[in-house]
Amino acid sequence: MLVALAGGVGAARLLAGMVRVTDPARVTAVVNTGDDMALHGLHISPDIDTVLYTLAGRSNPETGWGVTGESWTVMAALEELGGETWFRLGDRDLATHLYRTQRLADGAPLSQVTGELARRRGIAVRVLPMTDDPVRTRLTLAESAGDLDAGVEVAFQHYFVGLRHGVAVQAVRFDGAAESRPGPGVLEAIASAEVIVACPSNPVVSLGPILAVPGVRELLAERRDRVVAVSPIVAGAALKGPADRLLTELGHESSAAGVARMHAEWAGTLVIDTRDEELAPAVAAAGVRPVVAPAVMSSPGVTEALCRVVLDAAR
Ligand code: FO1
């Protein structure tokens, strides 16, 4: 059984490949909920939805989030009213948020609602929120942005979408993480997995929250020989999103070697792209076994080959 630690778009893409090379019923995804947000009175779980839409074959291939073939009637009408439309919610995507919000109001935990959404979309992979408790990623700006001064703390989506992550950050914290408990099935899945893959997600804001849930990092460290991370940094840059800048701004090195040093405590192996082959000795020097392979998921074929490399590396 394989457990994937999953954040945003890169994780969903790897998972889409993983279910083509191994039995989906033997795959469990532990998903980041630090990006979750309340907006329009709705509970929005972006990373969970990105995983669910991708595994259902319904994700928007251009953006990596939301639903393909989406319509925007509600957003346009909301715009006319002068409502908040900075965070784009398509008509089909809204159905997910309406369903989730009602079920949470019924008293169902996020994990149960996520299971319902997965089943309704015919998804065999077990998709588990990292916790059912509220954990929210918050970032402290290192410079002013518009009317926001340096030192101001903003919620994740305000940083990522509102500010288009175009502002330097001086600190990141996961509000609520210390009080949170691993979601149902999370520790058990990690404890019994033959392979644990840390997807090529942003080490700071996608994997960071999962590792901040008490008990998760310690258990991964105990099983580090089964943990294979895939570097989200290739030739010093992130393939999508602010991972490289966040790493540098927070004092890490934005390179495959820097990622190895960050993950060394709990990941025994790091898959690095062929372009970073010369960093293999630095990865090894960090105490992490380097595996060099094409790690830029430019096509389903490359993604599937990468998934096979991950499965083989853990054995
Ligand atoms: N990202 C954007 O850059 N702009 C958006 O308007 C936007 C809307 C959105 C709606 C639902 C959803 O599940 C994700 C959405 N995202 C949007 C992406 C989201 O900010 C990121 O996927 C994660 O939070 C980071 O991986």
CSV table of C-alpha atoms and ligand atoms in Angstrom, one decimal:
chain,number,residue,atom,x,y,z
A,1,MET,CA,0.0,0.0,0.0
A,2,LEU,CA,1.3,3.4,-1.0
A,3,VAL,CA,0.8,6.6,1.0
A,4,ALA,CA,1.2,9.9,-0.8
A,5,LEU,CA,1.8,13.2,1.1
A,6,ALA,CA,0.0,15.6,-1.2
A,7,GLY,CA,-0.2,19.3,-1.5
A,8,GLY,CA,-1.3,21.2,-4.5
A,9,VAL,CA,-1.0,20.8,-8.3
A,10,GLY,CA,2.3,18.9,-8.5
A,11,ALA,CA,1.0,16.3,-6.1
A,12,ALA,CA,-2.3,15.8,-8.0
A,13,ARG,CA,-0.3,15.3,-11.2
A,14,LEU,CA,1.9,12.6,-9.6
A,15,LEU,CA,-1.1,10.9,-8.1
A,16,ALA,CA,-2.8,10.8,-11.5
A,17,GLY,CA,0.3,8.9,-12.8
A,18,MET,CA,0.5,6.7,-9.7
A,19,VAL,CA,-3.0,5.3,-10.2
A,20,ARG,CA,-2.0,4.2,-13.7
A,21,VAL,CA,1.0,2.2,-12.5
A,22,THR,CA,-0.5,0.7,-9.3
A,23,ASP,CA,-3.9,-0.4,-8.0
A,24,PRO,CA,-5.7,2.8,-7.0
A,25,ALA,CA,-7.4,0.9,-4.2
A,26,ARG,CA,-3.9,0.5,-2.6
A,27,VAL,CA,-3.2,4.2,-2.7
A,28,THR,CA,-3.9,6.6,0.1
A,29,ALA,CA,-3.4,10.4,-0.2
A,30,VAL,CA,-2.8,12.5,2.9
A,31,VAL,CA,-3.7,16.0,1.8
A,32,ASN,CA,-2.8,19.4,3.0
A,33,THR,CA,-5.6,21.5,4.4
A,34,GLY,CA,-3.6,24.5,5.5
A,35,ASP,CA,-4.8,26.3,2.3
A,36,ASP,CA,-8.4,26.0,3.4
A,37,MET,CA,-10.5,29.1,3.5
A,38,ALA,CA,-13.9,30.4,4.5
A,39,LEU,CA,-15.3,32.7,1.8
A,40,HIS,CA,-19.0,33.6,1.0
A,41,GLY,CA,-19.8,31.5,4.0
A,42,LEU,CA,-18.4,28.4,2.3
A,43,HIS,CA,-15.6,26.1,3.5
A,44,ILE,CA,-13.2,25.8,0.6
A,45,SER,CA,-10.5,23.0,0.6
A,46,PRO,CA,-8.3,23.8,-2.5
A,47,ASP,CA,-5.7,21.0,-2.2
A,48,ILE,CA,-8.4,18.3,-1.4
A,49,ASP,CA,-10.4,19.5,-4.4
A,50,THR,CA,-7.4,19.6,-6.7
A,51,VAL,CA,-6.7,16.0,-5.8
A,52,LEU,CA,-10.3,14.9,-6.2
A,53,TYR,CA,-10.9,16.7,-9.5
A,54,THR,CA,-7.6,15.4,-10.9
A,55,LEU,CA,-8.3,11.8,-9.8
A,56,ALA,CA,-11.8,12.0,-11.3
A,57,GLY,CA,-10.3,13.2,-14.6
A,58,ARG,CA,-12.2,16.5,-14.3
A,59,SER,CA,-9.5,19.0,-13.3
A,60,ASN,CA,-8.8,22.0,-15.4
A,61,PRO,CA,-5.5,21.1,-17.2
A,62,GLU,CA,-4.4,24.7,-17.7
A,63,THR,CA,-4.7,26.0,-14.2
A,64,GLY,CA,-4.4,22.7,-12.3
A,65,TRP,CA,-7.2,23.7,-10.0
A,66,GLY,CA,-11.0,23.9,-10.4
A,67,VAL,CA,-13.1,21.9,-12.9
A,68,THR,CA,-12.5,21.5,-16.6
A,69,GLY,CA,-15.2,22.9,-18.9
A,70,GLU,CA,-16.2,25.3,-16.1
A,71,SER,CA,-18.8,28.1,-16.5
A,72,TRP,CA,-18.7,31.3,-14.5
A,73,THR,CA,-22.3,32.5,-14.3
A,74,VAL,CA,-22.4,33.0,-10.6
A,75,MET,CA,-19.0,34.8,-10.5
A,76,ALA,CA,-20.3,37.2,-13.2
A,77,ALA,CA,-23.5,37.9,-11.3
A,78,LEU,CA,-21.6,38.4,-8.1
A,79,GLU,CA,-19.3,40.8,-9.9
A,80,GLU,CA,-22.4,42.9,-10.9
A,81,LEU,CA,-23.3,43.0,-7.2
A,82,GLY,CA,-19.9,44.2,-6.2
A,83,GLY,CA,-19.2,41.0,-4.3
A,84,GLU,CA,-15.8,39.3,-3.8
A,85,THR,CA,-14.7,37.7,-7.0
A,86,TRP,CA,-10.8,37.8,-6.5
A,87,PHE,CA,-11.0,34.1,-5.7
A,88,ARG,CA,-12.5,32.5,-8.8
A,89,LEU,CA,-15.2,30.0,-8.0
A,90,GLY,CA,-16.7,28.3,-11.1
A,91,ASP,CA,-20.3,27.1,-11.1
A,92,ARG,CA,-19.5,23.4,-10.9
A,93,ASP,CA,-16.8,24.1,-8.3
A,94,LEU,CA,-19.3,26.0,-6.2
A,95,ALA,CA,-21.4,22.8,-6.0
A,96,THR,CA,-18.5,21.1,-4.2
A,97,HIS,CA,-18.2,24.0,-1.7
A,98,LEU,CA,-22.0,24.1,-1.2
A,99,TYR,CA,-22.0,20.3,-0.5
A,100,ARG,CA,-19.0,20.4,1.8
A,101,THR,CA,-20.3,23.4,3.7
A,102,GLN,CA,-23.7,21.8,4.3
A,103,ARG,CA,-22.2,18.5,5.4
A,104,LEU,CA,-19.9,20.2,7.8
A,105,ALA,CA,-22.8,22.1,9.2
A,106,ASP,CA,-24.6,18.8,9.6
A,107,GLY,CA,-21.7,17.9,11.9
A,108,ALA,CA,-19.8,15.6,9.6
A,109,PRO,CA,-16.0,15.8,9.9
A,110,LEU,CA,-14.0,16.9,6.9
A,111,SER,CA,-12.6,13.4,6.4
A,112,GLN,CA,-16.1,12.0,6.1
A,113,VAL,CA,-17.2,14.7,3.7
A,114,THR,CA,-14.1,14.1,1.6
A,115,GLY,CA,-14.8,10.4,1.5
A,116,GLU,CA,-18.3,11.1,0.3
A,117,LEU,CA,-17.1,13.4,-2.5
A,118,ALA,CA,-14.5,10.8,-3.5
A,119,ARG,CA,-17.0,8.0,-3.7
A,120,ARG,CA,-19.6,10.1,-5.6
A,121,ARG,CA,-16.9,10.7,-8.2
A,122,GLY,CA,-15.9,7.1,-8.4
A,123,ILE,CA,-12.4,7.7,-7.0
A,124,ALA,CA,-10.9,4.5,-5.6
A,125,VAL,CA,-7.9,6.3,-3.9
A,126,ARG,CA,-8.5,6.9,-0.2
A,127,VAL,CA,-8.2,10.7,0.1
A,128,LEU,CA,-7.6,11.7,3.7
A,129,PRO,CA,-7.3,15.3,5.0
A,130,MET,CA,-4.2,15.6,7.2
A,131,THR,CA,-6.5,16.6,10.1
A,132,ASP,CA,-10.2,17.3,10.7
A,133,ASP,CA,-9.2,20.2,12.9
A,134,PRO,CA,-8.7,23.7,11.6
A,135,VAL,CA,-5.1,24.4,10.5
A,136,ARG,CA,-4.5,27.6,8.5
A,137,THR,CA,-1.2,28.6,6.8
A,138,ARG,CA,-0.4,32.3,7.5
A,139,LEU,CA,2.5,34.2,6.1
A,140,THR,CA,4.2,37.4,7.4
A,141,LEU,CA,5.2,39.8,4.6
A,142,ALA,CA,8.8,40.8,4.4
A,143,GLU,CA,8.0,43.9,2.3
A,144,SER,CA,5.0,46.1,1.8
A,145,ALA,CA,2.4,45.2,-0.9
A,146,GLY,CA,-0.2,47.8,-1.8
A,147,ASP,CA,-1.7,49.0,1.4
A,148,LEU,CA,-0.1,46.1,3.4
A,149,ASP,CA,3.1,47.0,5.3
A,150,ALA,CA,6.0,44.6,5.9
A,151,GLY,CA,5.4,42.6,9.0
A,152,VAL,CA,1.7,42.2,8.3
A,153,GLU,CA,0.4,38.6,8.4
A,154,VAL,CA,-1.9,37.4,5.7
A,155,ALA,CA,-3.9,34.2,5.1
A,156,PHE,CA,-2.5,31.7,2.6
A,157,GLN,CA,-5.0,32.5,-0.2
A,158,HIS,CA,-4.6,36.2,0.2
A,159,TYR,CA,-0.9,35.7,-0.3
A,160,PHE,CA,-1.2,33.0,-3.1
A,161,VAL,CA,-4.1,34.5,-5.1
A,162,GLY,CA,-4.8,37.9,-3.7
A,163,LEU,CA,-1.2,39.0,-3.9
A,164,ARG,CA,-0.3,36.5,-6.6
A,165,HIS,CA,2.5,35.3,-4.3
A,166,GLY,CA,4.4,38.3,-5.7
A,167,VAL,CA,5.7,39.5,-2.4
A,168,ALA,CA,8.6,38.5,-0.2
A,169,VAL,CA,7.8,36.6,3.0
A,170,GLN,CA,9.7,36.6,6.3
A,171,ALA,CA,7.8,33.9,8.2
A,172,VAL,CA,5.2,31.2,7.8
A,173,ARG,CA,3.2,29.5,10.5
A,174,PHE,CA,0.4,26.9,10.6
A,175,ASP,CA,-2.2,28.3,12.9
A,176,GLY,CA,-3.9,25.6,14.9
A,177,ALA,CA,-1.4,22.9,13.9
A,178,ALA,CA,-0.1,22.4,17.5
A,179,GLU,CA,-3.6,21.6,18.7
A,180,SER,CA,-4.6,19.5,15.7
A,181,ARG,CA,-4.9,15.7,15.7
A,182,PRO,CA,-4.0,13.6,12.7
A,183,GLY,CA,-7.1,12.8,10.6
A,184,PRO,CA,-8.8,9.4,10.9
A,185,GLY,CA,-6.6,6.8,9.2
A,186,VAL,CA,-3.6,9.1,8.7
A,187,LEU,CA,-1.1,7.6,11.2
A,188,GLU,CA,-2.3,4.1,10.5
A,189,ALA,CA,-1.8,4.5,6.8
A,190,ILE,CA,1.7,5.9,7.3
A,191,ALA,CA,2.6,3.2,9.8
A,192,SER,CA,1.6,0.3,7.5
A,193,ALA,CA,2.6,1.7,4.1
A,194,GLU,CA,5.1,-0.2,2.0
A,195,VAL,CA,6.0,3.1,0.2
A,196,ILE,CA,5.5,6.6,1.4
A,197,VAL,CA,5.9,9.3,-1.3
A,198,ALA,CA,6.3,13.0,-0.5
A,199,CYS,CA,4.9,14.5,-3.7
A,200,PRO,CA,6.7,17.3,-5.6
A,201,SER,CA,4.7,19.8,-3.5
A,202,ASN,CA,5.9,23.1,-2.1
A,203,PRO,CA,8.1,22.0,0.9
A,204,VAL,CA,7.1,25.1,3.0
A,205,VAL,CA,3.4,25.6,2.5
A,206,SER,CA,2.2,22.3,1.0
A,207,LEU,CA,4.2,19.6,2.9
A,208,GLY,CA,5.0,21.9,5.9
A,209,PRO,CA,1.4,21.9,7.2
A,210,ILE,CA,1.2,18.1,7.0
A,211,LEU,CA,4.5,17.7,8.9
A,212,ALA,CA,3.2,20.1,11.5
A,213,VAL,CA,0.3,17.9,12.6
A,214,PRO,CA,1.6,16.3,15.8
A,215,GLY,CA,2.8,12.8,15.4
A,216,VAL,CA,3.2,12.8,11.6
A,217,ARG,CA,6.8,14.0,11.3
A,218,GLU,CA,7.9,11.6,14.1
A,219,LEU,CA,6.3,8.6,12.5
A,220,LEU,CA,7.7,9.5,9.1
A,221,ALA,CA,11.2,9.8,10.6
A,222,GLU,CA,10.8,6.3,12.1
A,223,ARG,CA,10.0,5.0,8.7
A,224,ARG,CA,12.3,7.2,6.6
A,225,ASP,CA,13.7,4.2,4.8
A,226,ARG,CA,10.3,3.8,3.2
A,227,VAL,CA,9.9,7.5,2.4
A,228,VAL,CA,10.7,8.7,-1.1
A,229,ALA,CA,10.5,12.4,-1.7
A,230,VAL,CA,10.3,13.9,-5.2
A,231,SER,CA,12.1,17.2,-5.5
A,232,PRO,CA,9.8,20.1,-6.5
A,233,ILE,CA,12.8,22.2,-7.3
A,234,VAL,CA,14.6,21.5,-10.6
A,235,ALA,CA,17.7,23.4,-11.6
A,236,GLY,CA,17.1,25.7,-8.7
A,237,ALA,CA,13.6,26.7,-9.7
A,238,ALA,CA,10.1,25.6,-8.9
A,239,LEU,CA,8.1,24.2,-11.8
A,240,LYS,CA,4.9,26.1,-10.7
A,241,GLY,CA,4.2,28.5,-7.8
A,242,PRO,CA,6.4,30.2,-5.3
A,243,ALA,CA,8.4,27.3,-3.8
A,244,ASP,CA,11.8,28.5,-4.9
A,245,ARG,CA,11.3,32.1,-3.6
A,246,LEU,CA,9.7,30.9,-0.4
A,247,LEU,CA,12.7,28.6,0.3
A,248,THR,CA,15.2,31.4,-0.3
A,249,GLU,CA,13.2,34.0,1.7
A,250,LEU,CA,13.0,31.6,4.7
A,251,GLY,CA,16.7,30.9,4.7
A,252,HIS,CA,16.8,27.5,2.8
A,253,GLU,CA,18.6,26.8,-0.4
A,254,SER,CA,16.4,26.7,-3.4
A,255,SER,CA,17.9,23.5,-4.9
A,256,ALA,CA,17.5,19.8,-4.8
A,257,ALA,CA,20.3,19.7,-2.2
A,258,GLY,CA,18.5,22.3,-0.1
A,259,VAL,CA,15.3,20.2,-0.3
A,260,ALA,CA,17.3,17.1,0.8
A,261,ARG,CA,18.6,19.0,3.8
A,262,MET,CA,15.1,20.1,4.7
A,263,HIS,CA,13.7,16.6,4.4
A,264,ALA,CA,16.7,14.6,5.7
A,265,GLU,CA,15.1,13.8,9.1
A,266,TRP,CA,12.1,11.9,7.6
A,267,ALA,CA,12.9,11.2,3.9
A,268,GLY,CA,15.5,8.5,3.2
A,269,THR,CA,15.4,9.0,-0.5
A,270,LEU,CA,15.1,12.0,-2.8
A,271,VAL,CA,14.3,11.7,-6.5
A,272,ILE,CA,16.0,14.6,-8.4
A,273,ASP,CA,15.7,15.5,-12.0
A,274,THR,CA,18.4,14.6,-14.5
A,275,ARG,CA,19.3,18.3,-14.7
A,276,ASP,CA,20.4,18.2,-11.1
A,277,GLU,CA,22.6,15.1,-11.5
A,278,GLU,CA,25.6,17.0,-10.3
A,279,LEU,CA,23.8,17.6,-7.0
A,280,ALA,CA,23.6,13.9,-6.2
A,281,PRO,CA,26.8,14.0,-4.0
A,282,ALA,CA,25.3,17.0,-2.0
A,283,VAL,CA,22.1,15.1,-1.5
A,284,ALA,CA,24.0,12.1,-0.3
A,285,ALA,CA,26.1,14.4,2.0
A,286,ALA,CA,22.8,15.4,3.6
A,287,GLY,CA,22.2,11.8,4.5
A,288,VAL,CA,19.6,11.3,1.8
A,289,ARG,CA,19.9,8.7,-1.0
A,290,PRO,CA,19.7,10.5,-4.3
A,291,VAL,CA,17.9,8.9,-7.2
A,292,VAL,CA,18.3,10.7,-10.5
A,293,ALA,CA,15.5,10.5,-13.0
A,294,PRO,CA,13.3,12.7,-15.3
A,295,ALA,CA,11.2,14.5,-12.6
A,296,VAL,CA,9.5,17.2,-14.7
A,297,MET,CA,6.0,15.7,-15.3
A,298,SER,CA,5.7,17.1,-18.8
A,299,SER,CA,3.6,14.3,-20.1
A,300,PRO,CA,1.6,11.3,-18.7
A,301,GLY,CA,4.3,9.0,-19.9
A,302,VAL,CA,7.0,10.9,-18.0
A,303,THR,CA,4.8,11.0,-15.0
A,304,GLU,CA,4.2,7.2,-15.1
A,305,ALA,CA,7.9,6.6,-15.4
A,306,LEU,CA,8.6,8.8,-12.5
A,307,CYS,CA,6.0,6.9,-10.4
A,308,ARG,CA,7.7,3.6,-11.3
A,309,VAL,CA,11.0,5.1,-10.2
A,310,VAL,CA,9.4,6.1,-6.8
A,311,LEU,CA,8.0,2.6,-6.3
A,312,ASP,CA,11.3,1.0,-7.2
A,313,ALA,CA,13.3,3.4,-5.0
A,314,ALA,CA,11.3,2.4,-1.9
A,315,ARG,CA,11.9,-1.3,-2.4
B,1,FO1,N1,-5.7,30.0,-7.7
B,1,FO1,C1,-5.5,31.2,-8.4
B,1,FO1,O1,-4.4,31.6,-8.7
B,1,FO1,N2,-6.6,32.0,-8.6
B,1,FO1,C2,-7.9,31.7,-8.2
B,1,FO1,O2,-8.8,32.4,-8.5
B,1,FO1,C3,-8.1,30.4,-7.6
B,1,FO1,C4,-9.3,29.9,-7.3
B,1,FO1,C5,-9.5,28.6,-6.7
B,1,FO1,C6,-10.7,28.1,-6.5
B,1,FO1,C7,-10.9,26.8,-5.9
B,1,FO1,C8,-9.7,26.1,-5.7
B,1,FO1,O3,-9.8,24.8,-5.2
B,1,FO1,C9,-8.4,26.5,-6.0
B,1,FO1,C10,-8.3,27.8,-6.5
B,1,FO1,N3,-7.0,28.4,-6.8
B,1,FO1,C11,-6.9,29.6,-7.4
B,1,FO1,C12,-5.8,27.6,-6.6
B,1,FO1,C13,-5.5,27.6,-5.1
B,1,FO1,O4,-5.2,28.9,-4.6
B,1,FO1,C14,-4.2,26.7,-5.0
B,1,FO1,O5,-4.6,25.5,-5.7
B,1,FO1,C15,-3.9,26.1,-3.6
B,1,FO1,O6,-4.4,26.7,-2.6
B,1,FO1,C16,-2.4,26.1,-3.6
B,1,FO1,O7,-1.9,24.9,-4.1
